[in-house]
């Protein structure tokens, strides 16, 4: 579980190699954001990053390895944003505002990289809920609910809130029901403000 500033890279990885790896993954992330996950091929990433295709294969092995690395990279950047980034997503804003920003930021990631998240969530099945990223997000939401003075069982409420941000549901809302990301985000905000209301029940 990530709980501090990002390390340079895998154990023993040189600083320049770790930096180059991040640059490749940033280029891959931009490619997915612009053209969708189907556009992310080893050839296209090599062209976008200005490196030989052999470099991509040596770094990630194959496209599946690249997709897994990109998902980890995206998760790590999201964690850094809500743990150490500027408010309202990061520290410094009221807890309820941070919780609203958390959902809206997550929706942006899912909208542009949803196939990666959906595949991870479905592939891991129940193991997904024991994964380090999920446990960290769950803990973060619990802490914000507690700080906001929300009534009820914070563990259960946090799980229900995170279910609203699950990639299969969000992608269904976006691509089957035809809702926009702002509509889904507004629904998240209304729901969060209602369940976090500490007033008389």
Short mmCIF file of C-alpha atoms in Angstrom, two decimals:
data_model
loop_
_atom_site.label_atom_id
_atom_site.label_comp_id
_atom_site.label_asym_id
_atom_site.label_seq_id
_atom_site.Cartn_x
_atom_site.Cartn_y
_atom_site.Cartn_z
CA UNK A 1 0.00 0.00 0.00
CA UNK A 2 1.37 3.39 -0.98
CA UNK A 3 1.57 5.66 2.06
CA UNK A 4 4.33 8.11 1.19
CA UNK A 5 5.96 9.91 -1.69
CA UNK A 6 6.62 7.71 -4.72
CA UNK A 7 9.82 5.70 -4.82
CA UNK A 8 12.16 6.06 -7.76
CA UNK A 9 11.11 2.67 -9.11
CA UNK A 10 11.43 -1.06 -8.45
CA UNK A 11 14.13 -2.10 -6.02
CA UNK A 12 17.57 -1.58 -7.51
CA UNK A 13 16.30 0.48 -10.46
CA UNK A 14 18.57 3.38 -11.35
CA UNK A 15 17.13 6.88 -11.07
CA UNK A 16 17.46 7.51 -14.81
CA UNK A 17 15.78 4.18 -15.64
CA UNK A 18 12.93 4.96 -13.23
CA UNK A 19 12.52 8.40 -14.77
CA UNK A 20 12.42 6.95 -18.28
CA UNK A 21 9.84 4.39 -17.15
CA UNK A 22 7.61 7.16 -15.78
CA UNK A 23 7.97 9.13 -19.02
CA UNK A 24 6.90 6.08 -21.04
CA UNK A 25 3.90 5.49 -18.79
CA UNK A 26 2.93 9.16 -18.92
CA UNK A 27 3.03 8.95 -22.72
CA UNK A 28 0.90 5.79 -22.59
CA UNK A 29 -1.58 7.50 -20.28
CA UNK A 30 -1.90 10.49 -22.61
CA UNK A 31 -2.41 8.15 -25.56
CA UNK A 32 -5.26 6.36 -23.78
CA UNK A 33 -6.81 9.67 -22.70
CA UNK A 34 -6.74 10.96 -26.28
CA UNK A 35 -7.70 7.89 -28.30
CA UNK A 36 -8.89 5.12 -25.95
CA UNK A 37 -7.29 1.96 -24.68
CA UNK A 38 -7.45 0.20 -28.07
CA UNK A 39 -4.98 2.77 -29.42
CA UNK A 40 -2.33 1.68 -26.92
CA UNK A 41 -0.07 -0.63 -28.89
CA UNK A 42 3.65 -1.17 -28.51
CA UNK A 43 4.21 0.38 -31.96
CA UNK A 44 2.13 3.47 -31.22
CA UNK A 45 3.70 4.03 -27.80
CA UNK A 46 7.18 3.73 -29.32
CA UNK A 47 6.23 6.29 -31.95
CA UNK A 48 4.66 8.64 -29.41
CA UNK A 49 7.59 8.38 -27.00
CA UNK A 50 10.23 8.59 -29.73
CA UNK A 51 11.96 5.33 -28.77
CA UNK A 52 12.53 1.99 -30.44
CA UNK A 53 9.88 -0.69 -30.03
CA UNK A 54 12.53 -2.95 -28.49
CA UNK A 55 12.81 -0.50 -25.60
CA UNK A 56 9.10 -0.90 -24.87
CA UNK A 57 9.30 -4.70 -25.01
CA UNK A 58 12.38 -4.80 -22.74
CA UNK A 59 10.66 -2.56 -20.21
CA UNK A 60 7.18 -4.15 -20.12
CA UNK A 61 7.50 -7.54 -21.83
CA UNK A 62 4.28 -7.37 -23.86
CA UNK A 63 1.09 -5.36 -24.17
CA UNK A 64 -0.48 -7.04 -21.14
CA UNK A 65 2.54 -6.08 -19.06
CA UNK A 66 2.26 -2.53 -20.35
CA UNK A 67 -1.43 -2.34 -19.44
CA UNK A 68 -0.76 -3.63 -15.92
CA UNK A 69 2.06 -1.14 -15.47
CA UNK A 70 -0.15 1.68 -16.74
CA UNK A 71 -2.92 0.77 -14.32
CA UNK A 72 -0.42 0.75 -11.43
CA UNK A 73 0.96 4.09 -12.64
CA UNK A 74 -2.52 5.63 -12.79
CA UNK A 75 -3.41 4.30 -9.35
CA UNK A 76 -0.20 5.69 -7.89
CA UNK A 77 -0.78 9.16 -9.35
CA UNK A 78 -4.33 9.15 -7.99
CA UNK A 79 -3.10 8.12 -4.54
CA UNK A 80 -0.52 10.90 -4.53
CA UNK A 81 -3.21 13.41 -5.52
CA UNK A 82 -5.65 12.63 -2.72
CA UNK A 83 -2.97 12.07 -0.07
CA UNK A 84 -0.48 14.84 -0.83
CA UNK A 85 -1.89 17.00 -3.63
CA UNK A 86 -3.51 20.42 -3.46
CA UNK A 87 -7.04 20.92 -2.09
CA UNK A 88 -9.85 20.22 -2.50
CA UNK A 89 -8.72 16.70 -3.41
CA UNK A 90 -5.66 16.83 -1.18
CA UNK A 91 -5.23 18.04 2.41
CA UNK A 92 -6.37 21.52 3.37
CA UNK A 93 -10.05 21.45 2.37
CA UNK A 94 -13.03 20.47 4.58
CA UNK A 95 -13.51 16.67 4.64
CA UNK A 96 -16.84 16.73 2.80
CA UNK A 97 -15.38 18.83 -0.01
CA UNK A 98 -12.44 16.44 -0.24
CA UNK A 99 -14.83 13.49 -0.49
CA UNK A 100 -16.76 15.16 -3.32
CA UNK A 101 -13.49 15.93 -5.13
CA UNK A 102 -12.30 12.34 -4.59
CA UNK A 103 -15.26 10.96 -6.52
CA UNK A 104 -15.04 13.48 -9.33
CA UNK A 105 -11.31 12.81 -9.79
CA UNK A 106 -11.90 9.07 -9.81
CA UNK A 107 -14.61 9.44 -12.44
CA UNK A 108 -12.16 11.25 -14.71
CA UNK A 109 -9.71 8.36 -14.47
CA UNK A 110 -12.42 5.79 -15.11
CA UNK A 111 -13.81 7.67 -18.07
CA UNK A 112 -10.48 7.71 -19.90
CA UNK A 113 -9.02 4.42 -18.65
CA UNK A 114 -12.16 2.51 -17.83
CA UNK A 115 -11.30 -0.64 -19.74
CA UNK A 116 -8.15 -1.04 -17.66
CA UNK A 117 -10.02 -0.57 -14.39
CA UNK A 118 -12.91 -2.77 -15.48
CA UNK A 119 -10.60 -5.58 -16.47
CA UNK A 120 -8.74 -5.34 -13.17
CA UNK A 121 -11.91 -5.32 -11.06
CA UNK A 122 -13.54 -8.21 -12.91
CA UNK A 123 -10.37 -10.22 -13.23
CA UNK A 124 -9.54 -10.09 -9.54
CA UNK A 125 -13.16 -10.69 -8.45
CA UNK A 126 -13.40 -10.73 -4.64
CA UNK A 127 -9.63 -10.32 -4.42
CA UNK A 128 -10.09 -6.76 -5.67
CA UNK A 129 -11.45 -5.77 -2.26
CA UNK A 130 -8.26 -6.99 -0.60
CA UNK A 131 -5.98 -5.15 -3.02
CA UNK A 132 -3.75 -2.39 -1.68
CA UNK A 133 -5.30 0.38 -3.86
CA UNK A 134 -8.84 -0.49 -2.80
CA UNK A 135 -7.94 -0.75 0.88
CA UNK A 136 -6.18 2.62 0.76
CA UNK A 137 -9.16 4.30 -0.93
CA UNK A 138 -11.55 2.68 1.54
CA UNK A 139 -9.50 3.89 4.50
CA UNK A 140 -9.32 7.38 3.02
CA UNK A 141 -13.11 7.58 2.61
CA UNK A 142 -13.63 6.24 6.16
CA UNK A 143 -11.35 8.94 7.56
CA UNK A 144 -13.14 11.70 5.64
CA UNK A 145 -16.56 10.45 6.77
CA UNK A 146 -15.34 10.39 10.36
CA UNK A 147 -13.85 13.88 10.11
CA UNK A 148 -17.08 15.17 8.56
CA UNK A 149 -19.04 13.84 11.55
CA UNK A 150 -21.09 11.53 9.34
CA UNK A 151 -23.48 9.22 11.22
CA UNK A 152 -23.66 5.48 10.70
CA UNK A 153 -21.18 2.67 10.13
CA UNK A 154 -18.31 4.34 8.32
CA UNK A 155 -16.84 1.07 7.02
CA UNK A 156 -20.13 0.05 5.38
CA UNK A 157 -20.84 3.53 4.06
CA UNK A 158 -17.36 3.80 2.56
CA UNK A 159 -17.83 0.48 0.76
CA UNK A 160 -21.17 1.61 -0.65
CA UNK A 161 -19.73 4.92 -1.81
CA UNK A 162 -16.79 3.24 -3.52
CA UNK A 163 -19.19 0.86 -5.26
CA UNK A 164 -20.60 3.92 -7.03
CA UNK A 165 -17.14 4.51 -8.49
CA UNK A 166 -16.64 0.92 -9.71
CA UNK A 167 -15.54 0.89 -13.34
CA UNK A 168 -18.23 -1.53 -14.65
CA UNK A 169 -21.04 0.62 -13.22
CA UNK A 170 -19.53 3.94 -14.28
CA UNK A 171 -18.84 2.70 -17.80
CA UNK A 172 -22.42 1.39 -18.04
CA UNK A 173 -23.72 4.79 -16.98
CA UNK A 174 -21.49 6.61 -19.46
CA UNK A 175 -21.65 4.36 -22.49
CA UNK A 176 -24.98 2.50 -22.20
CA UNK A 177 -27.21 4.93 -20.33
CA UNK A 178 -25.61 7.87 -22.10
CA UNK A 179 -24.97 9.97 -19.02
CA UNK A 180 -22.17 12.51 -19.08
CA UNK A 181 -19.31 12.48 -16.59
CA UNK A 182 -20.62 15.71 -15.06
CA UNK A 183 -24.03 14.11 -14.54
CA UNK A 184 -22.46 11.10 -12.85
CA UNK A 185 -20.27 13.40 -10.77
CA UNK A 186 -23.26 15.52 -9.74
CA UNK A 187 -25.08 12.36 -8.66
CA UNK A 188 -22.02 11.34 -6.63
CA UNK A 189 -21.96 14.75 -4.93
CA UNK A 190 -25.67 14.67 -4.06
CA UNK A 191 -25.34 11.17 -2.64
CA UNK A 192 -22.20 12.01 -0.65
CA UNK A 193 -23.76 15.12 0.87
CA UNK A 194 -26.87 13.18 1.84
CA UNK A 195 -25.14 10.22 3.49
CA UNK A 196 -22.55 12.44 5.19
CA UNK A 197 -25.16 14.77 6.64
CA UNK A 198 -24.54 14.87 10.39
CA UNK A 199 -27.81 16.62 11.13
CA UNK A 200 -30.86 15.09 12.87
CA UNK A 201 -31.84 11.75 11.36
#
